[in-house]
CSV table of C-alpha atoms (C1' of nucleotides) in Angstrom, one decimal:
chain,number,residue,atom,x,y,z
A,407,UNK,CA,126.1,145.3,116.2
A,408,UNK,CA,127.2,144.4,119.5
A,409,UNK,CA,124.6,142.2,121.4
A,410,UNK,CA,124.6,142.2,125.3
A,411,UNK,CA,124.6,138.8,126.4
A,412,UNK,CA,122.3,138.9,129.6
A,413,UNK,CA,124.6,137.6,131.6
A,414,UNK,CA,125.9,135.3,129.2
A,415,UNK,CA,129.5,134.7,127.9
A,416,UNK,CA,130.2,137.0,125.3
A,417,UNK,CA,129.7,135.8,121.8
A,418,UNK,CA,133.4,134.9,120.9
A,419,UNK,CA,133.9,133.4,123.8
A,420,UNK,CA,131.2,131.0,123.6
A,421,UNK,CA,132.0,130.5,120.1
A,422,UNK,CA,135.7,129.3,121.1
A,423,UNK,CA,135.2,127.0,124.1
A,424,UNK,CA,132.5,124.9,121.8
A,425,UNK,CA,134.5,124.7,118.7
A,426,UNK,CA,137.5,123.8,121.0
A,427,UNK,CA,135.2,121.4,123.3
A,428,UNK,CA,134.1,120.0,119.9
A,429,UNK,CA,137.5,120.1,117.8
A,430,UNK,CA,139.2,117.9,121.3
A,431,UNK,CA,136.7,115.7,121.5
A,432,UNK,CA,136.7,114.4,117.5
A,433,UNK,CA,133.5,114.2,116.9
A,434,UNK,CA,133.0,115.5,114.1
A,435,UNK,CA,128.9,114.6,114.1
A,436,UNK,CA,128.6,116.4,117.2
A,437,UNK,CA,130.5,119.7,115.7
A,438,UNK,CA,127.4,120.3,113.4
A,439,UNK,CA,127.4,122.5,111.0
A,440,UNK,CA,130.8,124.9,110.7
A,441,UNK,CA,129.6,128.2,111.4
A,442,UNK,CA,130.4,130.2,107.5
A,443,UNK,CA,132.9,132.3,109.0
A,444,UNK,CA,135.3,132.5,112.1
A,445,UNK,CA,132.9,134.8,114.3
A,446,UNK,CA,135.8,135.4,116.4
A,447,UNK,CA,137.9,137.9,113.6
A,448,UNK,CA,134.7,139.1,112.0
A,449,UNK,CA,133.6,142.9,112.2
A,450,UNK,CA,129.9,143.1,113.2
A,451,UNK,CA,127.7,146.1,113.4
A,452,UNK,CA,127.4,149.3,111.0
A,453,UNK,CA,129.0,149.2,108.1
A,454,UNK,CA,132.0,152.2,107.9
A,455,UNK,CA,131.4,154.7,104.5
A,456,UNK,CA,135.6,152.6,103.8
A,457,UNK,CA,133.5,149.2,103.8
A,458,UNK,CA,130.6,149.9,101.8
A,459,UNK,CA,132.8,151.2,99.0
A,460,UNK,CA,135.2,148.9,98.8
A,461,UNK,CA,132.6,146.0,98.9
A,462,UNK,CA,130.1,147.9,96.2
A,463,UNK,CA,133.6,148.8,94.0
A,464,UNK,CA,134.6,144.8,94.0
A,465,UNK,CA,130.9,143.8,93.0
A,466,UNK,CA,130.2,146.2,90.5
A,467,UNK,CA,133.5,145.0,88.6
A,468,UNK,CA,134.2,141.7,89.6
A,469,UNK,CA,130.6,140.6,90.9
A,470,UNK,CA,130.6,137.9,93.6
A,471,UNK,CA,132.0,135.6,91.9
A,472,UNK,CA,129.3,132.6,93.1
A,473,UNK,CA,130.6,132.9,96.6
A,474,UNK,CA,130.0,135.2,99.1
A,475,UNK,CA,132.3,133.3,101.3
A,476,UNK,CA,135.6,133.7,100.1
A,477,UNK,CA,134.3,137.8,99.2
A,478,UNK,CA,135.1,139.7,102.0
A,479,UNK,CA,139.0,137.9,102.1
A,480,UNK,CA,139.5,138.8,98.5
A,481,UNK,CA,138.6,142.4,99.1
A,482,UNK,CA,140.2,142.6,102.5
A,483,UNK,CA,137.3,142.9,105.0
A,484,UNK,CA,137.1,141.6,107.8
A,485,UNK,CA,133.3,140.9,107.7
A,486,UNK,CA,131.4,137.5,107.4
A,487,UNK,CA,130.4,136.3,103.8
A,488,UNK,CA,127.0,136.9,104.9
A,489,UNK,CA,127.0,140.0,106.2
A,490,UNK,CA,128.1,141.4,102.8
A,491,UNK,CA,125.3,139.3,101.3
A,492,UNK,CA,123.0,141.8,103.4
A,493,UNK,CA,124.3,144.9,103.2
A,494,UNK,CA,124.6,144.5,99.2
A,495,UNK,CA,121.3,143.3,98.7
A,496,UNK,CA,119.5,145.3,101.1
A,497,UNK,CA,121.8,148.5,100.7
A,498,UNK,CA,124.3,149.2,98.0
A,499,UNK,CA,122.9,147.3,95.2
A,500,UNK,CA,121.7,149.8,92.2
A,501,UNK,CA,117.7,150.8,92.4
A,502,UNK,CA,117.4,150.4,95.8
A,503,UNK,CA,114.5,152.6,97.2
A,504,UNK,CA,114.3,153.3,101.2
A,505,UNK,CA,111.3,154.3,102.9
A,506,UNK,CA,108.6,156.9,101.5
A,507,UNK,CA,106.2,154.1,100.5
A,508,UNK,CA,103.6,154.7,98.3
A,509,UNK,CA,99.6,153.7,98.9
A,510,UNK,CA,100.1,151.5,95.9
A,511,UNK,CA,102.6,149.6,97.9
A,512,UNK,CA,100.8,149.2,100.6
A,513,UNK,CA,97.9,148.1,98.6
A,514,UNK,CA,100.2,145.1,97.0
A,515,UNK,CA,102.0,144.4,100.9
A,516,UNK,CA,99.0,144.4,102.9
A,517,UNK,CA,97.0,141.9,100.0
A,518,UNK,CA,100.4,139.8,99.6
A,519,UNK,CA,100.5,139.5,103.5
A,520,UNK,CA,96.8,138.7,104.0
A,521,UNK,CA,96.7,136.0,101.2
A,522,UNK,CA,100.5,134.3,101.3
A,523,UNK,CA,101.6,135.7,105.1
A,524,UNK,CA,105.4,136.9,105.5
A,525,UNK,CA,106.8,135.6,102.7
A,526,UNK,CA,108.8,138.8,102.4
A,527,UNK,CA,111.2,138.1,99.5
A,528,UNK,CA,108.1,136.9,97.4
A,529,UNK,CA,106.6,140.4,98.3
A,530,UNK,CA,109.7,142.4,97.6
A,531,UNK,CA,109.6,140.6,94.1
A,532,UNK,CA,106.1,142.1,93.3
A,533,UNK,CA,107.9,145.8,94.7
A,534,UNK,CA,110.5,146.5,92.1
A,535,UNK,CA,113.4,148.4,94.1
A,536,UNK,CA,112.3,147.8,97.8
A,537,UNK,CA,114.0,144.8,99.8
A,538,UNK,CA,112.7,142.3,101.9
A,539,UNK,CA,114.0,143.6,105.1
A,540,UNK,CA,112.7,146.6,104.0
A,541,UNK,CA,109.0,145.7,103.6
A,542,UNK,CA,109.7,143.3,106.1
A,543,UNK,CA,110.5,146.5,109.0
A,544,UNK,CA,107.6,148.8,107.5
A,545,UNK,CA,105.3,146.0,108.1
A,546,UNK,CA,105.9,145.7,111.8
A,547,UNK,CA,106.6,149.3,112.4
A,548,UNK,CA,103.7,151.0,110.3
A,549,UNK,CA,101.3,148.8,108.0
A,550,UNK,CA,100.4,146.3,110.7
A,551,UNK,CA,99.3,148.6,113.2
A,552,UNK,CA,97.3,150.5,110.8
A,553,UNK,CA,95.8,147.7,110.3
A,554,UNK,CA,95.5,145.3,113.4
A,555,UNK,CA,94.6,148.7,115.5
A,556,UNK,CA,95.1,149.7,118.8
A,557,UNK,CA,97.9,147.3,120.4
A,558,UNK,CA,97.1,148.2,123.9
A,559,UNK,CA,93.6,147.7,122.7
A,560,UNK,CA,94.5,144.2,121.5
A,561,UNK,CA,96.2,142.9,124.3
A,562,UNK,CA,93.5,144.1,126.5
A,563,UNK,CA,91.3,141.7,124.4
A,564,UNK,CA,94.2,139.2,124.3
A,565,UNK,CA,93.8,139.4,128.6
A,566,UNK,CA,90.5,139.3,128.4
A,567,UNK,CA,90.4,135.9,126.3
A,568,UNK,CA,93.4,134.7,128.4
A,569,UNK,CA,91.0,134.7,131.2
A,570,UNK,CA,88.5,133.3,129.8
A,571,UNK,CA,90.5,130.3,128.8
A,572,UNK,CA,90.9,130.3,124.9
A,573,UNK,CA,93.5,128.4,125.0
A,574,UNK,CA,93.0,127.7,121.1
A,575,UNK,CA,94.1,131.1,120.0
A,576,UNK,CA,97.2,131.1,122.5
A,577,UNK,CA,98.4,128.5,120.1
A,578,UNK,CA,99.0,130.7,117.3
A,579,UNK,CA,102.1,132.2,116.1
A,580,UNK,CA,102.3,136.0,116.4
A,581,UNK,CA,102.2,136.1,112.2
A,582,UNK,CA,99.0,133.4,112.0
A,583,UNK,CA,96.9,135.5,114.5
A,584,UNK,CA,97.5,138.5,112.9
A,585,UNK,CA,96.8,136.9,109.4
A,586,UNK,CA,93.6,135.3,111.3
A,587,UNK,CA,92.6,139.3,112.4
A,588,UNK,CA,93.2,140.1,108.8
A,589,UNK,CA,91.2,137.6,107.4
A,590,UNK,CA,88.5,138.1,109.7
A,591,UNK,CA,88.3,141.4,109.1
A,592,UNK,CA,88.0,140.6,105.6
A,593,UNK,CA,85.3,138.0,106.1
A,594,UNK,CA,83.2,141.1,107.8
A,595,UNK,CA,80.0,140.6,104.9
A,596,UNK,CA,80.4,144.6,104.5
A,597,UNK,CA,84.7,144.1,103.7
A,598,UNK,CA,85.6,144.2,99.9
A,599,UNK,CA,86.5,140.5,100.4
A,600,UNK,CA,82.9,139.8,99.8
A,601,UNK,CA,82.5,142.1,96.6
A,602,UNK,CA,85.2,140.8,93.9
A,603,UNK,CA,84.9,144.2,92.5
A,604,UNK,CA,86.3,145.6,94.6
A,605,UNK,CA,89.8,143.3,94.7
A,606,UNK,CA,92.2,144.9,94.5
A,607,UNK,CA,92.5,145.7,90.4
A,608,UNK,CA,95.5,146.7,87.9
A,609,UNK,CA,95.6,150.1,87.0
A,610,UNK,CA,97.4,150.3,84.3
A,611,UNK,CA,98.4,153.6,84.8
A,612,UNK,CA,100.6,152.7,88.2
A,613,UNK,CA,101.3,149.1,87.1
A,614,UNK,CA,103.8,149.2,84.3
A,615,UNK,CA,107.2,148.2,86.1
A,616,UNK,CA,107.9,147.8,82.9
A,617,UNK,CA,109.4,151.1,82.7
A,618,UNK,CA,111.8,149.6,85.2
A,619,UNK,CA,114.3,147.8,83.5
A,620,UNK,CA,116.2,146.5,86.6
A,621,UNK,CA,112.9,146.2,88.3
A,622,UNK,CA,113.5,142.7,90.6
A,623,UNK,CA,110.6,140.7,89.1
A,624,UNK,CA,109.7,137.6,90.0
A,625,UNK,CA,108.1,135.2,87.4
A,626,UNK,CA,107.0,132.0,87.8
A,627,UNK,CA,107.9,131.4,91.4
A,628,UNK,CA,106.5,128.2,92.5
A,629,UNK,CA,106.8,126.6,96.2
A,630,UNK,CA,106.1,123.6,97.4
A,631,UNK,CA,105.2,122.7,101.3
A,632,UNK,CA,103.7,119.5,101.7
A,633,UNK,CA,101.5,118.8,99.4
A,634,UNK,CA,100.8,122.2,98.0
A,635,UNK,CA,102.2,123.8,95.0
A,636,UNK,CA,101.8,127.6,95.2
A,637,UNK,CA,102.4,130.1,92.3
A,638,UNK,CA,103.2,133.4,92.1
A,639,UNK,CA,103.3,134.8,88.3
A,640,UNK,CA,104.6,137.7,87.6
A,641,UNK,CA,104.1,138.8,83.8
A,642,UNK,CA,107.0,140.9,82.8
A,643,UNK,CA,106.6,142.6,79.6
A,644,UNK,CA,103.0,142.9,80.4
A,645,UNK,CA,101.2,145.6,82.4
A,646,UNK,CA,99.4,142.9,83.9
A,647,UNK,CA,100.7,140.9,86.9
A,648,UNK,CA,98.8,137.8,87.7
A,649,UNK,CA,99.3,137.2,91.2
A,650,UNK,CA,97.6,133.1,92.2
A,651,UNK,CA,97.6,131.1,94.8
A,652,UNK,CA,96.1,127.7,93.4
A,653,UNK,CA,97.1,124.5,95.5
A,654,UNK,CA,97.1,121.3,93.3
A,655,UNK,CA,96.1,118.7,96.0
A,656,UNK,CA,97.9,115.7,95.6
A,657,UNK,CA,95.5,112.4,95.0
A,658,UNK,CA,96.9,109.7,96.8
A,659,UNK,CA,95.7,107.9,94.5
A,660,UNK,CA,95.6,109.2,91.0
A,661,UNK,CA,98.4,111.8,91.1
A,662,UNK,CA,97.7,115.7,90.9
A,663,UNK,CA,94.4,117.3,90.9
A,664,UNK,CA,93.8,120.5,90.9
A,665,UNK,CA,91.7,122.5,92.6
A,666,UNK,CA,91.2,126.3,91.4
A,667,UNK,CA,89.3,127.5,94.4
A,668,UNK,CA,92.7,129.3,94.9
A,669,UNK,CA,92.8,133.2,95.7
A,670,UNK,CA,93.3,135.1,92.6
A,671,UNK,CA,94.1,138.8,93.2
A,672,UNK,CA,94.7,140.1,89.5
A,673,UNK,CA,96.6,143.0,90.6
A,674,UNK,CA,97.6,144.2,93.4
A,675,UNK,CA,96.0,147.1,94.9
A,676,UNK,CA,93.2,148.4,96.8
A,677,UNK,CA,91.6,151.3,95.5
A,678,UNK,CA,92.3,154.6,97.5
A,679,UNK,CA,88.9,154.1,99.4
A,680,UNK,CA,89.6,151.2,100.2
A,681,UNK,CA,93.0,151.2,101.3
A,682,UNK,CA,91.6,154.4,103.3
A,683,UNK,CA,89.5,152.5,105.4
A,684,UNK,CA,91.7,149.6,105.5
A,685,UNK,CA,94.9,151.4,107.1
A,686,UNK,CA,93.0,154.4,108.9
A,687,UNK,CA,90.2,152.8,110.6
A,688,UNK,CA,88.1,155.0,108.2
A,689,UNK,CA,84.5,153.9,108.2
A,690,UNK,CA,85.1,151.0,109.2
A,691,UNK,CA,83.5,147.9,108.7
A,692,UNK,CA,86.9,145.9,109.0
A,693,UNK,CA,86.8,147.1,112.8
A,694,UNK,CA,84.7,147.2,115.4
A,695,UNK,CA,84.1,150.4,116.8
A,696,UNK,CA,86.1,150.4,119.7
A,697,UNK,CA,88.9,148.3,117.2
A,698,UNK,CA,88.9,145.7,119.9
A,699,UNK,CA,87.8,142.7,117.5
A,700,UNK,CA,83.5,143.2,118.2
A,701,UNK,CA,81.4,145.2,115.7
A,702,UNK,CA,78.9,146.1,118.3
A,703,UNK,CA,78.2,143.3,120.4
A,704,UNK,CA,79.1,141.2,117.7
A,705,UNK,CA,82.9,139.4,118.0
A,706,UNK,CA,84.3,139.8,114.3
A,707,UNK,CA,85.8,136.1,115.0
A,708,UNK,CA,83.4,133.5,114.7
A,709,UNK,CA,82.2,131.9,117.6
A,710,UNK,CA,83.1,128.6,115.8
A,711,UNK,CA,86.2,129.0,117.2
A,712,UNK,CA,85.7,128.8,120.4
A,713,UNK,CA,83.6,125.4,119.7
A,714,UNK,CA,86.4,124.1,118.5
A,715,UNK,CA,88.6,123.7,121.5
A,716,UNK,CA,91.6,123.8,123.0
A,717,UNK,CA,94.4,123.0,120.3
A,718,UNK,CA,92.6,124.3,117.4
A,719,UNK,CA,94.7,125.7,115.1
A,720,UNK,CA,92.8,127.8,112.4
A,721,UNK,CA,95.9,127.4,109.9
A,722,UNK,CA,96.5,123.8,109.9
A,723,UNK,CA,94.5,121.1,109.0
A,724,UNK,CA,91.5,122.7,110.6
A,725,UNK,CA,92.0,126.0,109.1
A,726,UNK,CA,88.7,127.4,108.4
A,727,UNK,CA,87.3,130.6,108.3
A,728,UNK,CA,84.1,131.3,108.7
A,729,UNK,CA,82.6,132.0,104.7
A,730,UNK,CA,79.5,134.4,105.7
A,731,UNK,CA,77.7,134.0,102.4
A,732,UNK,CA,77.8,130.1,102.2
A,733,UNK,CA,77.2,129.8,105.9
A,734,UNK,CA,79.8,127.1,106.4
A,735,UNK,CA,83.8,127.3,106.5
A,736,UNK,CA,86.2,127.7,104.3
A,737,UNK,CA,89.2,125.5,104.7
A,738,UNK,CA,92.1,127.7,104.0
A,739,UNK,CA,94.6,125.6,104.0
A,740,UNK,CA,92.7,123.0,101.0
A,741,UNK,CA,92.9,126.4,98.6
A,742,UNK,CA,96.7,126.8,99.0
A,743,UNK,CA,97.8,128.5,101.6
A,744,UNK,CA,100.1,127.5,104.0
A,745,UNK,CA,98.9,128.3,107.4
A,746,UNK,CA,101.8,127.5,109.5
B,793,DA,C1',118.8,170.1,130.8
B,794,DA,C1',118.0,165.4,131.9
B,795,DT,C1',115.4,161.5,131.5
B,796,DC,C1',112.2,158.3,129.6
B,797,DG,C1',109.6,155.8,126.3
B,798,DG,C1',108.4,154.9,121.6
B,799,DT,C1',109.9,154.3,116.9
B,800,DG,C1',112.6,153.1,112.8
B,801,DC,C1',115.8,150.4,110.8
B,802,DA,C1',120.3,148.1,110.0
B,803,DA,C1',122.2,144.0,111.0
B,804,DC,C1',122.6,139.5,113.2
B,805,DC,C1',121.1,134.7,114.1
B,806,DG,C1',119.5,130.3,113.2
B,807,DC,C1',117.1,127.3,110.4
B,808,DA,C1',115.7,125.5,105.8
B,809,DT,C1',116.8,124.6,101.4
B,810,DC,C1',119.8,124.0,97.5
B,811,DA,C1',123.7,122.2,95.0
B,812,DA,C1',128.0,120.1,94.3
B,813,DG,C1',130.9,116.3,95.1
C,1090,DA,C1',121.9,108.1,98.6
C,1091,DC,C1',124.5,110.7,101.5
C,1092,DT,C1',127.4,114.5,103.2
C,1093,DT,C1',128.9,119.0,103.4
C,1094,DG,C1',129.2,123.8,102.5
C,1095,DA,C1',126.8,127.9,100.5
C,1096,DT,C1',122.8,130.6,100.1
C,1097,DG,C1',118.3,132.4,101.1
C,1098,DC,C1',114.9,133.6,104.3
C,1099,DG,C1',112.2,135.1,108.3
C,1100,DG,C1',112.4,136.4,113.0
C,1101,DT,C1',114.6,139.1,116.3
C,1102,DT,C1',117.8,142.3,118.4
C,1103,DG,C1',119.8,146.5,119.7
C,1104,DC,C1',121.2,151.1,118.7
C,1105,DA,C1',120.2,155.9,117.2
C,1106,DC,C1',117.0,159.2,117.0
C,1107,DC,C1',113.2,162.0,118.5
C,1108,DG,C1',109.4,163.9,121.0
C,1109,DA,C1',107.2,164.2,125.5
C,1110,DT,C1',107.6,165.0,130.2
DNA sequence: AATCGGTGCAACCGCATCAAG
DNA sequence: ACTTGATGCGGTTGCACCGAT
């Protein structure tokens, strides 16, 4: 796809006069990392009908062969090891389904997002046939703004809070303030958050991938950031996916000890109700009435937060979140979730 | 009919991580 | 232990399309 450069070089050409700057000057150190292809004789943009069938006929007989690389020179295109990557995984692999999502898989995105953020290919793994970019561009195109609400709304509020110097909140990343509206929609006493019955459940009946037998299913995926140790179990050959977010906080002293104050959404789906209200501002108690963050005169965020200061940062070490029915906070980040 | 703005989505980019030597 | 190249991932870009004006 062919980028306009602002006023810049184009692409190539900046490419050329720093690998040449680079290659003259022998310093190898300063060349950094070589780029995985020579950008200069690569195609870029939409892939031709030729392209796609040449790479999808290569795969399906030779597979990649462990390096994507050397791939598009044995097949003869002139495309960039990684650009294959993507357009096989995200386009001509076998199972792939585009668009048309289902409630159910909005259910399992919008919990996923809420309790482990934009960890999209962890997602896609719970979504047997959909792809991370896939999830990733009906997230920001539909999901989130069901759920955040009214952007013009939103930044009107943002202004508003701009002005009156919450300079705490500016901190966030785009993806850790929506997360912090999310959660604080959730911790709204009236939100399903409060009522465990109402997490999101297995049904059976919709749950069995099972039936899928190329379904991408992730088991046992465990992360580590820090000192966390996330988990995401996925039970295939069961109808029931366990979906846990437990963070074994390391003991400087004694090793590993484990806290199980983690998340645990058994399942992954709202009810219809719920979802309902959730994604179209139904009755809502996850919004204020004008959607602007208040419920009444009432600020859905905690007024903790602006006690905290300037430099707070709700995901990090300081990441609580108001927990209405204890009356204190709940550090986020101690149960296992990474609030960068 | 032309223009404009919003939306959806494919694809690219850069960084982090992994793995081999 | 370190270096280097490959891979994976999330964020972002830009084009095509569509409806409103």
């Amino acid at each position: 796809m062919a980028k306009e450069n602002n006023g810049k070089l184009p692409q190539f050409m900046e490419f050329f006069l720093k690998t040449r700057k680079l290659r003259n000057s022998g310093d190898s150190q300063a060349m950094g990392r070589a780029p995985c292809c020579d950008k200069a004789n690569v195609k870029k943009g939409p892939w031709s009908p030729e392209e796609d069938a040449k790479l999808k006929a290569y795969i399906e007989k030779y597979g990649t062969g462990g390096n994507w690389i050397a791939l598009p020179q044995k097949i003869g295109l002139k495309r960039c090891g990684k650009s294959c990557r993507l357009r096989w995984l995200n386009y001509l692999r076998s199972n792939i389904k585009h668009g048309g999502f289902t409630e159910e898989e909005d259910n399992i995105i919008c919990s996923l997002y809420i309790s482990i953020g934009s960890r999209w290919s962890i997602i896609a793994a719970q979504l047997p046939g959909r792809t991370d970019n896939d999830i990733k561009n009906y997230w920001n195109t539909k999901l989130k703004k069901k759920l955040l609400g009214r952007r013009k709304q939103a930044s009107a509020r943002q202004e508003t809070r701009d002005v009156n110097g919450d300079d705490g909140l500016q901190n966030l990343s785009n993806s850790a303030m929506e997360r912090l509206q999310l959660h604080m929609q959730l911790q709204n006493p009236f939100s399903l958050f409060h009522n465990p019955s109402l997490w999101p459940k297995l049904n059976p009946q919709n749950h069995n991938h099972n039936q899928d037998q190329d379904a991408l299913v992730a088991s046992d995926q465990n992360y580590i950031k820090g000192d966390e140790v996330r988990e995401i179990s996925c039970v295939k050959g069961d109808e029931v996916r366990e979906i846990s977010c437990v963070n074994h906080n390391q003991d400087q002293g004694s090793g590993l000890v484990e806290n199980n104050g983690g998340m645990h959404l058994n399942g992954s789906g709202f009810t219809n109700a719920e979802l309902d209200d959730l994604l179209n501002d139904g009755s809502s108690s996850f919004l204020g009435e004008e959607g602007d963050g208040s419920k009444g005169n009432q600020a859905w965020w905690p007024n903790e937060f602006d006690a905290a200061g300037s430099g707070f940062n709700p995901w990090g070490s300081a990441g609580f979140v108001h927990d209405q029915t204890a009356g204190n906070f709940q550090d986020y980040s101690a149960i296992g979730y990474n609030m960068d």
